[in-house]
PDB file of C-alpha atoms in Angstrom:
ATOM      1  CA  SER A   1       8.215   5.450  -6.211  1.00 57.00           C
ATOM      2  CA  GLY A   2       7.211   8.263  -3.907  1.00 85.00           C
ATOM      3  CA  THR A   3       5.768   9.727  -1.058  1.00 88.00           C
ATOM      4  CA  LEU A   4       2.967  12.572  -1.288  1.00 83.00           C
ATOM      5  CA  GLU A   5       3.022  15.203   1.700  1.00 88.00           C
ATOM      6  CA  LEU A   6       0.063  17.479   2.207  1.00 85.00           C
ATOM      7  CA  THR A   7      -2.390  18.836   4.653  1.00 87.00           C
ATOM      8  CA  VAL A   8      -5.441  18.898   5.417  1.00 83.00           C
ATOM      9  CA  ASP A   9      -6.185  22.743   5.998  1.00 81.00           C
ATOM     10  CA  PRO A  10     -11.000  22.681   6.584  1.00 81.00           C
ATOM     11  CA  PRO A  11     -12.951  26.113   7.313  1.00 79.00           C
ATOM     12  CA  CYS A  12     -14.091  23.788  10.442  1.00 80.00           C
ATOM     13  CA  SER A  13     -14.223  21.086  12.878  1.00 80.00           C
ATOM     14  CA  GLY A  14     -15.534  18.236  11.806  1.00 83.00           C
ATOM     15  CA  THR A  15     -16.001  15.228  10.780  1.00 86.00           C
ATOM     16  CA  TYR A  16     -14.198  14.996   6.511  1.00 88.00           C
ATOM     17  CA  ARG A  17     -12.570  11.817   4.301  1.00 90.00           C
ATOM     18  CA  LEU A  18     -10.007  11.602   2.243  1.00 90.00           C
ATOM     19  CA  ALA A  19      -9.689   9.895  -0.115  1.00 92.00           C
ATOM     20  CA  LEU A  20      -7.883   9.306  -3.833  1.00 93.00           C
ATOM     21  CA  TYR A  21      -9.735   8.651  -7.231  1.00 96.00           C
ATOM     22  CA  ASP A  22      -7.605   7.464 -10.398  1.00 95.00           C
ATOM     23  CA  CYS A  23      -8.738   9.319 -14.139  1.00 93.00           C
ATOM     24  CA  SER A  24     -11.041   6.704 -13.778  1.00 95.00           C
ATOM     25  CA  GLY A  25     -13.499   8.370 -10.774  1.00 94.00           C
ATOM     26  CA  ARG A  26     -12.697   4.983  -8.520  1.00 95.00           C
ATOM     27  CA  VAL A  27     -11.030   5.673  -5.695  1.00 94.00           C
ATOM     28  CA  ALA A  28      -7.511   4.644  -5.419  1.00 92.00           C
ATOM     29  CA  ASP A  29      -6.654   4.593  -1.956  1.00 88.00           C
ATOM     30  CA  SER A  30      -8.903   6.087   1.155  1.00 88.00           C
ATOM     31  CA  PHE A  31      -6.663   7.807   3.474  1.00 82.00           C
ATOM     32  CA  PHE A  32      -8.884   8.727   6.480  1.00 82.00           C
ATOM     33  CA  GLN A  33     -12.824   8.676   7.111  1.00 83.00           C
ATOM     34  CA  ASP A  34     -15.068   9.821  10.073  1.00 79.00           C
ATOM     35  CA  ARG A  35     -11.734  11.882  11.135  1.00 79.00           C
ATOM     36  CA  TYR A  36     -12.313  15.061  12.778  1.00 80.00           C
ATOM     37  CA  PHE A  37     -10.632  17.818  12.203  1.00 77.00           C
ATOM     38  CA  HIS A  38      -9.793  20.641  14.452  1.00 76.00           C
ATOM     39  CA  GLY A  39      -7.786  23.048  12.947  1.00 75.00           C
ATOM     40  CA  ASP A  40      -4.820  21.824  10.299  1.00 81.00           C
ATOM     41  CA  GLU A  41      -3.203  18.668  10.076  1.00 82.00           C
ATOM     42  CA  SER A  42      -0.353  17.270   8.033  1.00 87.00           C
ATOM     43  CA  PHE A  43       0.515  14.217   5.953  1.00 83.00           C
ATOM     44  CA  SER A  44       2.548  11.769   4.697  1.00 88.00           C
ATOM     45  CA  PHE A  45       1.317   8.330   2.588  1.00 84.00           C
ATOM     46  CA  SER A  46       3.385   6.413   0.034  1.00 88.00           C
ATOM     47  CA  THR A  47       2.652   5.945  -3.608  1.00 87.00           C
ATOM     48  CA  SER A  48       4.430   3.453  -4.398  1.00 88.00           C
ATOM     49  CA  GLU A  49       1.614   1.176  -4.712  1.00 88.00           C
ATOM     50  CA  LEU A  50      -0.097   2.735  -7.181  1.00 89.00           C
ATOM     51  CA  PRO A  51       0.269   3.310 -10.642  1.00 91.00           C
ATOM     52  CA  SER A  52       1.780   6.207 -12.666  1.00 92.00           C
ATOM     53  CA  GLY A  53      -1.514   9.072 -13.633  1.00 93.00           C
ATOM     54  CA  VAL A  54      -3.423  11.458 -12.738  1.00 96.00           C
ATOM     55  CA  TYR A  55      -5.092  11.592  -9.785  1.00 96.00           C
ATOM     56  CA  SER A  56      -7.613  13.680  -7.539  1.00 96.00           C
ATOM     57  CA  LEU A  57      -7.387  14.085  -4.355  1.00 93.00           C
ATOM     58  CA  VAL A  58     -10.244  14.729  -2.429  1.00 94.00           C
ATOM     59  CA  LEU A  59     -11.321  16.380   1.003  1.00 90.00           C
ATOM     60  CA  SER A  60     -15.341  16.402   1.781  1.00 91.00           C
ATOM     61  CA  GLY A  61     -17.504  16.586   4.952  1.00 88.00           C
ATOM     62  CA  GLU A  62     -19.793  19.226   6.771  1.00 78.00           C
ATOM     63  CA  ARG A  63     -21.031  20.200   4.005  1.00 84.00           C
ATOM     64  CA  MET A  64     -17.860  20.824   1.303  1.00 88.00           C
ATOM     65  CA  VAL A  65     -16.014  19.605  -1.187  1.00 92.00           C
ATOM     66  CA  ARG A  66     -12.261  20.581  -2.176  1.00 90.00           C
ATOM     67  CA  ARG A  67     -10.443  18.252  -5.195  1.00 93.00           C
ATOM     68  CA  LYS A  68      -7.169  18.272  -5.833  1.00 93.00           C
ATOM     69  CA  GLY A  69      -5.472  17.678  -9.523  1.00 94.00           C
ATOM     70  CA  ILE A  70      -2.235  15.247  -8.399  1.00 92.00           C
ATOM     71  CA  VAL A  71      -0.190  14.068 -11.109  1.00 92.00           C
ATOM     72  CA  ILE A  72       1.950  10.362 -10.097  1.00 90.00           C
ATOM     73  CA  MET A  73       4.927   9.579 -11.836  1.00 86.00           C
TER      74      MET A  73
END
């Protein structure tokens, strides 16, 4: 169990979605959907409910997608 701390830095102001996908491509958690950003924001999320494994953190919106692989132990 732990905490995922991240900073979201979209390339431009707009509406975004942040989701965590497991190695099967299923959504393991959706942190926000249709959220408007204007600049960087930092977040903390508990990972205690998630099993250990490799995940993809995906920020999508405004004609862009950013992926980052993470390991939860």
